[in-house]
Short mmCIF file of C-alpha atoms in Angstrom, two decimals:
data_model
loop_
_atom_site.label_atom_id
_atom_site.label_comp_id
_atom_site.label_asym_id
_atom_site.label_seq_id
_atom_site.Cartn_x
_atom_site.Cartn_y
_atom_site.Cartn_z
CA UNK A 12 125.80 94.83 88.96
CA UNK A 13 123.48 92.08 87.71
CA UNK A 14 120.86 93.20 85.24
CA UNK A 15 117.68 91.21 84.90
CA UNK A 16 115.65 91.12 81.69
CA UNK A 17 112.97 92.98 83.62
CA UNK A 18 115.25 95.96 84.23
CA UNK A 19 116.02 96.07 80.52
CA UNK A 20 112.25 96.08 79.96
CA UNK A 21 111.75 98.87 82.53
CA UNK A 22 114.52 101.00 81.07
CA UNK A 23 112.99 100.65 77.60
CA UNK A 24 109.71 101.98 79.02
CA UNK A 25 111.30 104.74 81.13
CA UNK A 26 109.71 103.21 84.22
CA UNK A 27 108.71 105.14 87.27
CA UNK A 28 109.30 102.33 89.80
CA UNK A 29 110.61 103.97 92.96
CA UNK A 30 112.04 102.36 96.10
CA UNK A 31 112.82 104.28 99.27
CA UNK A 32 114.19 102.92 102.54
CA UNK A 33 114.58 105.10 105.64
CA UNK A 34 113.51 108.03 103.47
CA UNK A 35 116.39 107.53 101.01
CA UNK A 36 115.86 106.76 97.33
CA UNK A 37 117.45 103.36 96.60
CA UNK A 38 118.28 101.89 93.19
CA UNK A 39 115.87 98.92 92.89
CA UNK A 40 118.70 96.87 91.37
CA UNK A 41 120.33 96.89 94.83
CA UNK A 42 117.23 95.64 96.68
CA UNK A 43 116.58 92.01 97.54
CA UNK A 44 114.04 90.18 99.65
CA UNK A 45 114.27 87.66 102.45
CA UNK A 46 112.91 84.37 101.17
CA UNK A 47 113.48 82.35 104.36
CA UNK A 48 112.08 83.93 107.49
CA UNK A 49 110.17 86.60 105.59
CA UNK A 50 108.16 88.70 108.02
CA UNK A 51 109.86 87.35 111.14
CA UNK A 52 111.09 89.71 113.85
CA UNK A 53 114.61 91.02 113.36
CA UNK A 54 117.40 91.21 115.93
CA UNK A 55 119.19 93.80 113.75
CA UNK A 56 118.12 97.38 112.97
CA UNK A 57 115.23 97.73 110.52
CA UNK A 58 114.09 100.66 108.40
CA UNK A 59 110.73 101.38 106.80
CA UNK A 60 110.47 101.12 103.02
CA UNK A 61 108.06 102.11 100.32
CA UNK A 62 107.99 100.60 96.84
CA UNK A 63 105.88 102.31 94.17
CA UNK A 64 105.26 100.91 90.71
CA UNK A 65 102.77 101.96 88.06
CA UNK A 66 100.26 99.30 87.10
CA UNK A 67 101.51 99.62 83.51
CA UNK A 68 105.08 98.82 84.65
CA UNK A 69 104.27 95.55 86.39
CA UNK A 70 106.33 92.82 84.70
CA UNK A 71 104.38 90.89 82.06
CA UNK A 72 105.71 87.64 83.58
CA UNK A 73 104.25 88.61 86.96
CA UNK A 74 100.90 89.43 85.35
CA UNK A 75 100.90 86.01 83.66
CA UNK A 76 101.59 84.28 86.99
CA UNK A 77 98.84 86.35 88.66
CA UNK A 78 96.42 85.35 85.87
CA UNK A 79 97.32 81.70 86.48
CA UNK A 80 96.72 82.20 90.21
CA UNK A 81 93.21 83.56 89.52
CA UNK A 82 92.44 80.65 87.16
CA UNK A 83 93.73 78.12 89.71
CA UNK A 84 91.53 79.71 92.38
CA UNK A 85 88.51 79.03 90.17
CA UNK A 86 89.58 75.43 89.54
CA UNK A 87 90.26 74.80 93.24
CA UNK A 88 87.00 76.43 94.35
CA UNK A 89 85.00 74.25 91.93
CA UNK A 90 86.86 71.09 92.98
CA UNK A 91 86.47 71.79 96.71
CA UNK A 92 82.92 73.06 96.54
CA UNK A 93 83.84 76.13 98.59
CA UNK A 94 85.22 79.57 97.79
CA UNK A 95 88.49 80.79 99.32
CA UNK A 96 88.38 84.39 98.02
CA UNK A 97 84.70 85.40 97.73
CA UNK A 98 85.39 88.74 96.01
CA UNK A 99 87.36 86.99 93.26
CA UNK A 100 84.59 84.43 92.76
CA UNK A 101 81.87 87.13 92.69
CA UNK A 102 83.75 88.87 89.87
CA UNK A 103 84.05 85.64 87.88
CA UNK A 104 87.82 85.16 88.39
CA UNK A 105 88.89 87.91 85.96
CA UNK A 106 92.41 88.41 84.68
CA UNK A 107 94.78 90.27 86.98
CA UNK A 108 95.02 93.05 84.39
CA UNK A 109 91.24 93.48 84.60
CA UNK A 110 91.44 93.56 88.40
CA UNK A 111 94.07 96.31 88.25
CA UNK A 112 91.78 98.41 86.07
CA UNK A 113 88.40 97.70 87.62
CA UNK A 114 89.10 96.46 91.17
CA UNK A 115 92.59 97.71 92.14
CA UNK A 116 91.97 97.24 95.88
CA UNK A 117 91.36 93.51 95.36
CA UNK A 118 94.47 93.29 93.15
CA UNK A 119 96.49 94.92 95.95
CA UNK A 120 95.05 92.51 98.51
CA UNK A 121 95.93 89.51 96.35
CA UNK A 122 99.51 90.78 96.13
CA UNK A 123 99.70 91.27 99.90
CA UNK A 124 98.13 87.93 100.81
CA UNK A 125 99.25 85.57 98.03
CA UNK A 126 101.44 87.03 95.27
CA UNK A 127 104.15 89.07 97.02
CA UNK A 128 106.98 86.58 96.46
CA UNK A 129 106.08 86.34 92.79
CA UNK A 130 106.09 90.13 92.50
CA UNK A 131 109.45 90.42 94.25
CA UNK A 132 110.88 87.62 92.09
CA UNK A 133 110.03 89.46 88.88
CA UNK A 134 110.77 92.99 90.15
CA UNK A 135 114.01 92.54 92.07
CA UNK A 136 117.03 90.94 90.40
CA UNK A 137 119.27 88.47 92.14
CA UNK A 138 122.04 91.01 92.54
CA UNK A 139 125.49 90.62 93.99
CA UNK A 140 125.43 94.35 94.86
CA UNK A 141 122.61 94.33 97.42
CA UNK A 142 122.26 97.30 99.75
CA UNK A 143 118.95 96.52 101.45
CA UNK A 144 116.79 93.44 101.96
CA UNK A 145 113.01 93.50 102.29
CA UNK A 146 112.03 91.69 105.48
CA UNK A 147 108.27 92.24 105.58
CA UNK A 148 105.20 93.81 104.06
CA UNK A 149 103.02 96.01 106.25
CA UNK A 150 100.57 97.12 103.57
CA UNK A 151 99.83 97.01 99.86
CA UNK A 152 97.58 99.65 98.31
CA UNK A 153 96.61 100.78 94.86
CA UNK A 154 96.17 104.51 94.28
CA UNK A 155 95.93 106.36 90.99
CA UNK A 156 97.21 103.36 88.97
CA UNK A 157 100.19 102.83 91.29
CA UNK A 158 100.81 99.81 93.54
CA UNK A 159 102.35 100.94 96.84
CA UNK A 160 104.01 98.42 99.16
CA UNK A 161 105.32 99.33 102.61
CA UNK A 162 107.17 97.34 105.25
CA UNK A 163 110.60 96.84 106.77
CA UNK A 164 114.07 96.43 105.29
CA UNK A 165 117.47 95.76 106.78
CA UNK A 166 120.97 96.50 105.53
CA UNK A 167 122.28 93.73 103.26
CA UNK A 168 125.64 93.58 105.05
CA UNK A 169 123.76 92.64 108.24
CA UNK A 170 122.20 89.73 106.37
CA UNK A 171 125.65 88.14 106.00
CA UNK A 172 126.64 88.51 109.65
#
């Protein structure tokens, strides 16, 4: 099974990232995501999933990309003379780490609306041993320092048919 540097990082921290699909606990190293057609209706059976990850276990590389996103929002808003994400502007475009601590609902919304592919890229390795594929996101929430994503998955073998 492929092992990304992020999984080495998680193992060194004794991470509590948890992925369930159809009520079954799934090894996150066997989970992928649909890059083309993400969120589109499926003609194959789908199952609900839930991914839970502690704020402190979010990959540093993802946090850096999210910080860059916030900074680029500021630059774009100033250049265009209009604000795309008013809540982010009102807070002064803080770092993503600061959002997680002080405004976790906004951090969750940014993941759901803008940063989900980046999060999946850093969380889920490009594995040859895939069991399930994330097809969509229904919701992203932050509760008690945990990001919770829900949506639909499908069996990886169906993806090859």
